[in-house]
Amino acid sequence: MDQVKVIEIKKSVFDDNNKDADRLRAELKSRGVYLLNLMSSPGSGKTTTLIQLLSRIKDKLRVAVMEADIDSDVDAVKIKNATGVESIQLHTGGMCHLDAEMTRQGLDNVSLDSLDLVILENVGNLVCPAEFDTGSCRNAMILSVPEGHDKPLKYPLMFSVCDLVVINKIDVMPYFDFDLDKCREYVKMRNSNATVIPICAKTGEGVDALADWILEEVRNWKNS
Amino acid sequence: MHELGIVFYIIRDVKKAAEENSVAHISAVVMNIGEVSTVIPEYLQDVWRWAADKEEILMGAELRCNIIPAVNWCDDCKTEYSAVEHGRTCPSCGSGNTWLLRGNEVEIKEIIVE
């Protein structure tokens, strides 16, 4: 007679990654490096925003960028050419997100001990990256005006894990039915502590406020 | 698309459990999948077949998904209600002071060995 044996596991699939992410955060803390995980949809203007942001902060702190994509190195090359900031490309091998282990492998390839800030540009996607803790100190996301102000309702997890929501492409707001007040209200519903910063990466409008936010974050991280 | 990444995590965890229990072959893996976990069981099944059959210990192993309904808890009137049907607003008292009690699970419940 066939014997059937049931072995109970009762374990969340995300457990190991969450623990690994906590370890990575503690390591970054002890080395005085701030890691920002930047997420968004494809085409929201992450790379353009980064170029604007980096030009404002690169003389004030030591920064590097890790670009995560499924394939290609166009973003890393673009950042390096436009700003001169150290920029490396990570490939996820077909996966739609980065986890803590992949982030750690990326960090092994930047000069961590001579840096204050590493910005991780995650894969363009509003679902999967929100589920996997990368070990970052903070999560930020960019929502662009053409995507619509209702996105916090449609992608609740993404907005509940983000401490900063940057609203990009505000110059085209008149052409879209984008309600900034409603958007702020929806973001608050998901995370009442989230900061909202409206910008236009193309013209640079609002990017100073974004630079101030990050400079203060890094200062607090190092001093706390 | 994140189902593929999740399947890799499942495979790693169940292989470890099999090793700890000296199991040579797993015939089924039972998952608890929350209704609002953002994991789509059908997609999970598809990538499971592809990935599990690459592992000797999981060759032909079945993936069973128990769906856990999403239930919210209202802090004001102390009741449970269906999160998918009513969202953040409590249907009994209209409060928005609510949170997800269960339905977010992506959990390996058990493995079955024959």
mmCIF file of C-alpha atoms in Angstrom:
data_model
loop_
_atom_site.group_PDB
_atom_site.id
_atom_site.type_symbol
_atom_site.label_atom_id
_atom_site.label_comp_id
_atom_site.label_asym_id
_atom_site.label_seq_id
_atom_site.Cartn_x
_atom_site.Cartn_y
_atom_site.Cartn_z
ATOM 1 C CA MET A 1 0.000 0.000 0.000
ATOM 2 C CA ASP A 2 1.217 3.484 -0.845
ATOM 3 C CA GLN A 3 2.137 5.540 2.147
ATOM 4 C CA VAL A 4 1.385 9.228 1.973
ATOM 5 C CA LYS A 5 3.308 11.509 4.237
ATOM 6 C CA VAL A 6 2.492 15.174 4.732
ATOM 7 C CA ILE A 7 5.298 17.454 5.889
ATOM 8 C CA GLU A 8 4.050 20.760 7.199
ATOM 9 C CA ILE A 9 6.065 23.825 6.160
ATOM 10 C CA LYS A 10 3.818 26.846 6.864
ATOM 11 C CA LYS A 11 6.246 29.415 5.576
ATOM 12 C CA SER A 12 5.754 32.568 3.582
ATOM 13 C CA VAL A 13 7.572 32.548 0.257
ATOM 14 C CA PHE A 14 8.882 36.042 1.084
ATOM 15 C CA ASP A 15 10.339 35.112 4.513
ATOM 16 C CA ASP A 16 13.912 34.422 3.417
ATOM 17 C CA ASN A 17 14.065 37.524 1.264
ATOM 18 C CA ASN A 18 12.668 39.721 4.033
ATOM 19 C CA LYS A 19 15.312 38.469 6.462
ATOM 20 C CA ASP A 20 18.044 38.917 3.886
ATOM 21 C CA ALA A 21 16.824 42.462 3.199
ATOM 22 C CA ASP A 22 16.957 43.312 6.921
ATOM 23 C CA ARG A 23 20.548 42.027 7.081
ATOM 24 C CA LEU A 24 21.512 44.118 4.063
ATOM 25 C CA ARG A 25 19.921 47.244 5.583
ATOM 26 C CA ALA A 26 21.895 46.735 8.794
ATOM 27 C CA GLU A 27 25.137 46.336 6.817
ATOM 28 C CA LEU A 28 24.436 49.532 4.871
ATOM 29 C CA LYS A 29 23.722 51.343 8.112
ATOM 30 C CA SER A 30 27.029 50.306 9.631
ATOM 31 C CA ARG A 31 28.879 51.406 6.492
ATOM 32 C CA GLY A 32 27.040 54.735 6.369
ATOM 33 C CA VAL A 33 25.527 54.171 2.930
ATOM 34 C CA TYR A 34 21.928 55.098 2.083
ATOM 35 C CA LEU A 35 20.174 52.928 -0.502
ATOM 36 C CA LEU A 36 17.098 54.298 -2.266
ATOM 37 C CA ASN A 37 14.898 51.888 -4.220
ATOM 38 C CA LEU A 38 13.233 53.794 -7.045
ATOM 39 C CA MET A 39 10.269 52.164 -8.742
ATOM 40 C CA SER A 40 7.709 53.117 -11.401
ATOM 41 C CA SER A 41 5.949 52.028 -14.575
ATOM 42 C CA PRO A 42 7.978 51.806 -17.780
ATOM 43 C CA GLY A 43 8.167 55.224 -19.409
ATOM 44 C CA SER A 44 7.362 57.309 -16.330
ATOM 45 C CA GLY A 45 10.658 59.184 -16.655
ATOM 46 C CA LYS A 46 12.855 57.477 -14.048
ATOM 47 C CA THR A 47 16.078 57.923 -15.962
ATOM 48 C CA THR A 48 15.365 61.555 -16.958
ATOM 49 C CA THR A 49 14.416 62.345 -13.351
ATOM 50 C CA LEU A 50 17.635 60.739 -12.130
ATOM 51 C CA ILE A 51 19.730 62.794 -14.527
ATOM 52 C CA GLN A 52 18.109 66.016 -13.237
ATOM 53 C CA LEU A 53 18.433 64.896 -9.627
ATOM 54 C CA LEU A 54 22.054 63.736 -9.912
ATOM 55 C CA SER A 55 23.189 67.039 -11.427
ATOM 56 C CA ARG A 56 21.849 68.759 -8.283
ATOM 57 C CA ILE A 57 23.292 66.410 -5.663
ATOM 58 C CA LYS A 58 26.500 64.981 -7.100
ATOM 59 C CA ASP A 59 28.644 67.791 -5.680
ATOM 60 C CA LYS A 60 27.065 67.494 -2.242
ATOM 61 C CA LEU A 61 27.407 63.777 -1.658
ATOM 62 C CA ARG A 62 29.073 60.742 -3.177
ATOM 63 C CA VAL A 63 26.507 58.873 -5.240
ATOM 64 C CA ALA A 64 26.283 55.868 -7.569
ATOM 65 C CA VAL A 65 23.395 54.436 -9.568
ATOM 66 C CA MET A 66 22.415 50.828 -10.203
ATOM 67 C CA GLU A 67 20.101 50.353 -13.162
ATOM 68 C CA ALA A 68 18.069 47.161 -13.127
ATOM 69 C CA ASP A 69 16.487 45.964 -16.345
ATOM 70 C CA ILE A 70 15.495 42.707 -17.872
ATOM 71 C CA ASP A 71 17.964 43.390 -20.679
ATOM 72 C CA SER A 72 20.189 46.072 -22.307
ATOM 73 C CA ASP A 73 22.429 48.703 -20.729
ATOM 74 C CA VAL A 74 20.957 51.836 -22.341
ATOM 75 C CA ASP A 75 19.988 53.415 -19.025
ATOM 76 C CA ALA A 76 23.361 52.949 -17.317
ATOM 77 C CA VAL A 77 25.192 54.399 -20.316
ATOM 78 C CA LYS A 78 22.764 57.322 -20.509
ATOM 79 C CA ILE A 79 23.229 58.197 -16.823
ATOM 80 C CA LYS A 80 27.016 57.962 -17.010
ATOM 81 C CA ASN A 81 27.225 60.074 -20.179
ATOM 82 C CA ALA A 82 24.830 62.738 -18.937
ATOM 83 C CA THR A 83 26.111 63.149 -15.375
ATOM 84 C CA GLY A 84 29.484 61.435 -15.039
ATOM 85 C CA VAL A 85 28.108 59.562 -12.019
ATOM 86 C CA GLU A 86 29.223 55.971 -11.476
ATOM 87 C CA SER A 87 26.475 53.818 -12.945
ATOM 88 C CA ILE A 88 26.233 50.063 -13.342
ATOM 89 C CA GLN A 89 23.667 47.901 -15.080
ATOM 90 C CA LEU A 90 22.061 44.907 -13.407
ATOM 91 C CA HIS A 91 20.248 42.292 -15.439
ATOM 92 C CA THR A 92 17.463 40.372 -13.768
ATOM 93 C CA GLY A 93 17.626 37.463 -16.213
ATOM 94 C CA GLY A 94 13.994 37.735 -17.240
ATOM 95 C CA MET A 95 12.664 38.388 -13.757
ATOM 96 C CA CYS A 96 10.338 41.310 -13.198
ATOM 97 C CA HIS A 97 11.875 42.501 -9.931
ATOM 98 C CA LEU A 98 15.045 42.611 -7.873
ATOM 99 C CA ASP A 99 15.335 40.861 -4.530
ATOM 100 C CA ALA A 100 17.774 41.508 -1.688
ATOM 101 C CA GLU A 101 20.315 38.987 -2.970
ATOM 102 C CA MET A 102 20.403 40.524 -6.451
ATOM 103 C CA THR A 103 20.728 43.979 -4.878
ATOM 104 C CA ARG A 104 23.636 42.778 -2.757
ATOM 105 C CA GLN A 105 25.372 41.406 -5.866
ATOM 106 C CA GLY A 106 24.918 44.812 -7.483
ATOM 107 C CA LEU A 107 26.345 46.604 -4.443
ATOM 108 C CA ASP A 108 29.411 44.342 -4.608
ATOM 109 C CA ASN A 109 30.174 45.989 -7.937
ATOM 110 C CA VAL A 110 30.147 49.624 -6.811
ATOM 111 C CA SER A 111 32.781 51.287 -4.633
ATOM 112 C CA LEU A 112 30.548 51.143 -1.561
ATOM 113 C CA ASP A 113 33.033 52.406 1.010
ATOM 114 C CA SER A 114 33.518 55.678 -0.827
ATOM 115 C CA LEU A 115 29.791 56.371 -1.264
ATOM 116 C CA ASP A 116 27.033 58.092 0.710
ATOM 117 C CA LEU A 117 24.117 57.215 -1.529
ATOM 118 C CA VAL A 118 23.222 54.451 -3.964
ATOM 119 C CA ILE A 119 20.095 54.829 -6.057
ATOM 120 C CA LEU A 120 18.652 51.593 -7.360
ATOM 121 C CA GLU A 121 16.462 52.053 -10.400
ATOM 122 C CA ASN A 122 14.240 48.983 -10.186
ATOM 123 C CA VAL A 123 12.545 47.244 -13.127
ATOM 124 C CA GLY A 124 9.684 49.318 -14.575
ATOM 125 C CA ASN A 125 6.637 47.628 -13.084
ATOM 126 C CA LEU A 126 4.096 48.600 -10.419
ATOM 127 C CA VAL A 127 3.328 45.103 -9.137
ATOM 128 C CA CYS A 128 6.267 42.780 -8.550
ATOM 129 C CA PRO A 129 8.983 45.139 -7.240
ATOM 130 C CA ALA A 130 6.620 46.183 -4.425
ATOM 131 C CA GLU A 131 6.566 42.627 -3.083
ATOM 132 C CA PHE A 132 10.275 42.074 -2.807
ATOM 133 C CA ASP A 133 12.180 44.038 -0.190
ATOM 134 C CA THR A 134 15.522 44.975 -1.739
ATOM 135 C CA GLY A 135 17.150 45.952 1.552
ATOM 136 C CA SER A 136 16.810 49.646 0.720
ATOM 137 C CA CYS A 137 16.507 52.313 3.411
ATOM 138 C CA ARG A 138 13.524 53.836 1.644
ATOM 139 C CA ASN A 139 11.245 53.074 -1.275
ATOM 140 C CA ALA A 140 10.290 55.801 -3.704
ATOM 141 C CA MET A 141 8.172 55.714 -6.824
ATOM 142 C CA ILE A 142 7.511 57.956 -9.781
ATOM 143 C CA LEU A 143 3.979 58.295 -11.107
ATOM 144 C CA SER A 144 3.702 60.232 -14.346
ATOM 145 C CA VAL A 145 0.693 62.349 -15.241
ATOM 146 C CA PRO A 146 -0.377 60.372 -18.355
ATOM 147 C CA GLU A 147 -0.771 57.255 -16.169
ATOM 148 C CA GLY A 148 -3.663 58.866 -14.302
ATOM 149 C CA HIS A 149 -4.316 59.983 -10.726
ATOM 150 C CA ASP A 150 -6.153 56.765 -9.854
ATOM 151 C CA LYS A 151 -3.034 54.570 -9.812
ATOM 152 C CA PRO A 152 -2.787 54.473 -5.987
ATOM 153 C CA LEU A 153 -6.198 52.802 -6.024
ATOM 154 C CA LYS A 154 -5.199 50.273 -8.663
ATOM 155 C CA TYR A 155 -1.782 49.353 -7.279
ATOM 156 C CA PRO A 156 -2.335 49.567 -3.510
ATOM 157 C CA LEU A 157 0.746 47.610 -2.457
ATOM 158 C CA MET A 158 3.163 49.780 -4.442
ATOM 159 C CA PHE A 159 1.804 52.936 -2.845
ATOM 160 C CA SER A 160 1.674 51.476 0.639
ATOM 161 C CA VAL A 161 5.387 50.527 0.591
ATOM 162 C CA CYS A 162 6.606 53.886 -0.776
ATOM 163 C CA ASP A 163 7.761 56.716 1.490
ATOM 164 C CA LEU A 164 8.058 59.122 -1.420
ATOM 165 C CA VAL A 165 5.793 59.547 -4.436
ATOM 166 C CA VAL A 166 7.192 61.781 -7.177
ATOM 167 C CA ILE A 167 4.592 62.972 -9.663
ATOM 168 C CA ASN A 168 6.362 63.587 -12.962
ATOM 169 C CA LYS A 169 5.400 65.329 -16.219
ATOM 170 C CA ILE A 170 3.273 67.958 -14.494
ATOM 171 C CA ASP A 171 3.803 70.199 -17.538
ATOM 172 C CA VAL A 172 1.261 68.113 -19.480
ATOM 173 C CA MET A 173 -1.347 68.138 -16.707
ATOM 174 C CA PRO A 174 -3.726 70.417 -18.694
ATOM 175 C CA TYR A 175 -3.925 67.814 -21.473
ATOM 176 C CA PHE A 176 -4.828 64.908 -19.226
ATOM 177 C CA ASP A 177 -7.631 64.527 -16.719
ATOM 178 C CA PHE A 178 -5.112 64.387 -13.916
ATOM 179 C CA ASP A 179 -6.338 65.731 -10.572
ATOM 180 C CA LEU A 180 -3.319 66.429 -8.340
ATOM 181 C CA ASP A 181 -5.401 66.916 -5.184
ATOM 182 C CA LYS A 182 -7.237 63.646 -5.744
ATOM 183 C CA CYS A 183 -3.923 61.917 -6.359
ATOM 184 C CA ARG A 184 -2.533 63.236 -3.064
ATOM 185 C CA GLU A 185 -5.676 62.026 -1.311
ATOM 186 C CA TYR A 186 -5.369 58.515 -2.835
ATOM 187 C CA VAL A 187 -1.664 58.319 -1.914
ATOM 188 C CA LYS A 188 -2.579 59.240 1.679
ATOM 189 C CA MET A 189 -5.156 56.457 1.770
ATOM 190 C CA ARG A 190 -2.389 53.952 1.072
ATOM 191 C CA ASN A 191 0.306 55.489 3.229
ATOM 192 C CA SER A 192 -0.522 58.476 5.410
ATOM 193 C CA ASN A 193 3.201 59.236 5.953
ATOM 194 C CA ALA A 194 4.190 59.368 2.284
ATOM 195 C CA THR A 195 5.684 62.588 0.899
ATOM 196 C CA VAL A 196 4.380 63.748 -2.492
ATOM 197 C CA ILE A 197 6.634 65.890 -4.705
ATOM 198 C CA PRO A 198 5.311 67.102 -8.096
ATOM 199 C CA ILE A 199 8.028 67.673 -10.701
ATOM 200 C CA CYS A 200 8.710 68.057 -14.380
ATOM 201 C CA ALA A 201 11.934 66.202 -15.157
ATOM 202 C CA LYS A 202 12.065 67.724 -18.637
ATOM 203 C CA THR A 203 12.205 71.342 -17.443
ATOM 204 C CA GLY A 204 13.604 70.703 -13.977
ATOM 205 C CA GLU A 205 10.594 72.201 -12.191
ATOM 206 C CA GLY A 206 10.252 70.846 -8.650
ATOM 207 C CA VAL A 207 13.483 68.834 -8.810
ATOM 208 C CA ASP A 208 15.122 71.076 -6.196
ATOM 209 C CA ALA A 209 12.534 69.900 -3.655
ATOM 210 C CA LEU A 210 13.315 66.319 -4.572
ATOM 211 C CA ALA A 211 17.049 66.968 -4.129
ATOM 212 C CA ASP A 212 16.388 68.530 -0.707
ATOM 213 C CA TRP A 213 14.330 65.507 0.351
ATOM 214 C CA ILE A 214 17.092 63.061 -0.540
ATOM 215 C CA LEU A 215 19.880 65.173 0.996
ATOM 216 C CA GLU A 216 17.985 65.332 4.264
ATOM 217 C CA GLU A 217 17.225 61.615 4.179
ATOM 218 C CA VAL A 218 20.897 60.736 3.714
ATOM 219 C CA ARG A 219 21.915 63.134 6.490
ATOM 220 C CA ASN A 220 19.384 61.616 8.904
ATOM 221 C CA TRP A 221 20.414 58.066 8.007
ATOM 222 C CA LYS A 222 24.062 58.797 8.720
ATOM 223 C CA ASN A 223 23.369 60.658 11.961
ATOM 224 C CA SER A 224 20.738 58.426 13.529
ATOM 225 C CA MET B 1 5.240 37.670 -14.543
ATOM 226 C CA HIS B 2 6.427 37.649 -10.911
ATOM 227 C CA GLU B 3 4.969 34.140 -10.607
ATOM 228 C CA LEU B 4 8.220 32.843 -12.109
ATOM 229 C CA GLY B 5 10.294 34.442 -9.376
ATOM 230 C CA ILE B 6 7.897 33.103 -6.771
ATOM 231 C CA VAL B 7 8.162 29.587 -8.190
ATOM 232 C CA PHE B 8 11.945 29.758 -7.864
ATOM 233 C CA TYR B 9 11.526 30.695 -4.194
ATOM 234 C CA ILE B 10 9.073 27.822 -3.661
ATOM 235 C CA ILE B 11 11.432 25.334 -5.283
ATOM 236 C CA ARG B 12 14.344 26.485 -3.144
ATOM 237 C CA ASP B 13 12.298 26.210 0.058
ATOM 238 C CA VAL B 14 10.760 22.795 -0.646
ATOM 239 C CA LYS B 15 14.106 21.330 -1.719
ATOM 240 C CA LYS B 16 15.521 22.452 1.607
ATOM 241 C CA ALA B 17 12.578 20.912 3.491
ATOM 242 C CA ALA B 18 12.990 17.671 1.531
ATOM 243 C CA GLU B 19 16.647 17.510 2.431
ATOM 244 C CA GLU B 20 15.943 18.116 6.126
ATOM 245 C CA ASN B 21 13.366 15.317 6.102
ATOM 246 C CA SER B 22 15.420 12.918 3.929
ATOM 247 C CA VAL B 23 12.796 12.892 1.193
ATOM 248 C CA ALA B 24 13.858 11.607 -2.238
ATOM 249 C CA HIS B 25 10.860 12.733 -4.241
ATOM 250 C CA ILE B 26 8.032 15.200 -3.596
ATOM 251 C CA SER B 27 4.682 14.332 -5.163
ATOM 252 C CA ALA B 28 2.821 17.545 -4.365
ATOM 253 C CA VAL B 29 3.340 21.000 -2.908
ATOM 254 C CA VAL B 30 0.352 22.689 -1.244
ATOM 255 C CA MET B 31 0.219 26.491 -1.243
ATOM 256 C CA ASN B 32 -2.003 28.991 0.556
ATOM 257 C CA ILE B 33 -2.616 31.846 -1.865
ATOM 258 C CA GLY B 34 -4.469 34.928 -0.625
ATOM 259 C CA GLU B 35 -7.164 36.374 -2.832
ATOM 260 C CA VAL B 36 -5.416 39.782 -2.864
ATOM 261 C CA SER B 37 -1.848 38.493 -2.814
ATOM 262 C CA THR B 38 -1.403 39.593 -6.469
ATOM 263 C CA VAL B 39 -0.325 36.051 -7.327
ATOM 264 C CA ILE B 40 -2.451 34.473 -10.055
ATOM 265 C CA PRO B 41 -2.749 30.724 -9.368
ATOM 266 C CA GLU B 42 -3.166 29.810 -13.055
ATOM 267 C CA TYR B 43 0.086 31.584 -13.953
ATOM 268 C CA LEU B 44 1.768 29.987 -10.982
ATOM 269 C CA GLN B 45 0.691 26.537 -12.237
ATOM 270 C CA ASP B 46 2.048 27.254 -15.721
ATOM 271 C CA VAL B 47 5.508 28.283 -14.620
ATOM 272 C CA TRP B 48 5.531 25.606 -11.900
ATOM 273 C CA ARG B 49 5.264 22.822 -14.499
ATOM 274 C CA TRP B 50 8.112 24.300 -16.510
ATOM 275 C CA ALA B 51 10.413 24.903 -13.546
ATOM 276 C CA ALA B 52 9.567 21.895 -11.339
ATOM 277 C CA ASP B 53 10.204 19.365 -14.102
ATOM 278 C CA LYS B 54 13.770 20.621 -14.349
ATOM 279 C CA GLU B 55 14.381 19.326 -10.804
ATOM 280 C CA GLU B 56 14.725 15.589 -10.265
ATOM 281 C CA ILE B 57 13.173 15.758 -6.809
ATOM 282 C CA LEU B 58 10.098 17.597 -8.165
ATOM 283 C CA MET B 59 9.686 15.827 -11.512
ATOM 284 C CA GLY B 60 5.924 15.531 -12.144
ATOM 285 C CA ALA B 61 5.110 17.042 -8.740
ATOM 286 C CA GLU B 62 1.723 18.681 -8.521
ATOM 287 C CA LEU B 63 1.165 22.225 -7.219
ATOM 288 C CA ARG B 64 -2.093 22.665 -5.311
ATOM 289 C CA CYS B 65 -3.338 26.142 -4.442
ATOM 290 C CA ASN B 66 -5.763 26.803 -1.590
ATOM 291 C CA ILE B 67 -7.309 30.211 -2.102
ATOM 292 C CA ILE B 68 -7.631 32.254 1.096
ATOM 293 C CA PRO B 69 -10.491 34.786 0.848
ATOM 294 C CA ALA B 70 -9.522 38.390 1.602
ATOM 295 C CA VAL B 71 -11.079 39.594 4.855
ATOM 296 C CA ASN B 72 -10.828 43.079 6.321
ATOM 297 C CA TRP B 73 -11.225 43.997 9.986
ATOM 298 C CA CYS B 74 -12.991 47.162 11.091
ATOM 299 C CA ASP B 75 -11.330 48.731 14.130
ATOM 300 C CA ASP B 76 -14.423 50.819 14.907
ATOM 301 C CA CYS B 77 -17.258 48.297 14.925
ATOM 302 C CA LYS B 78 -15.017 45.237 15.465
ATOM 303 C CA THR B 79 -16.391 43.188 12.573
ATOM 304 C CA GLU B 80 -14.931 41.252 9.650
ATOM 305 C CA TYR B 81 -16.089 41.745 6.083
ATOM 306 C CA SER B 82 -15.105 40.787 2.509
ATOM 307 C CA ALA B 83 -12.222 42.994 1.394
ATOM 308 C CA VAL B 84 -12.757 42.363 -2.317
ATOM 309 C CA GLU B 85 -16.452 43.240 -2.192
ATOM 310 C CA HIS B 86 -16.280 46.365 -0.001
ATOM 311 C CA GLY B 87 -12.685 47.645 -0.142
ATOM 312 C CA ARG B 88 -11.458 49.939 2.626
ATOM 313 C CA THR B 89 -14.918 51.117 3.737
ATOM 314 C CA CYS B 90 -16.668 49.003 6.357
ATOM 315 C CA PRO B 91 -20.145 47.963 5.079
ATOM 316 C CA SER B 92 -21.580 47.889 8.645
ATOM 317 C CA CYS B 93 -20.551 51.295 9.988
ATOM 318 C CA GLY B 94 -18.975 53.154 7.039
ATOM 319 C CA SER B 95 -15.632 53.581 8.799
ATOM 320 C CA GLY B 96 -12.401 53.718 6.827
ATOM 321 C CA ASN B 97 -10.494 52.588 9.878
ATOM 322 C CA THR B 98 -9.993 49.102 8.459
ATOM 323 C CA TRP B 99 -7.137 46.791 7.591
ATOM 324 C CA LEU B 100 -6.502 43.480 5.878
ATOM 325 C CA LEU B 101 -6.827 40.597 8.308
ATOM 326 C CA ARG B 102 -6.021 37.815 5.850
ATOM 327 C CA GLY B 103 -5.930 37.198 2.117
ATOM 328 C CA ASN B 104 -2.407 38.387 1.426
ATOM 329 C CA GLU B 105 -0.702 35.001 1.874
ATOM 330 C CA VAL B 106 1.843 33.483 -0.471
ATOM 331 C CA GLU B 107 2.683 30.603 1.766
ATOM 332 C CA ILE B 108 3.955 27.063 1.379
ATOM 333 C CA LYS B 109 1.548 25.057 3.526
ATOM 334 C CA GLU B 110 2.968 21.571 3.197
ATOM 335 C CA ILE B 111 4.635 19.046 0.934
ATOM 336 C CA ILE B 112 3.215 15.623 0.208
ATOM 337 C CA VAL B 113 5.440 12.620 -0.192
ATOM 338 C CA GLU B 114 4.233 9.258 -1.462
#
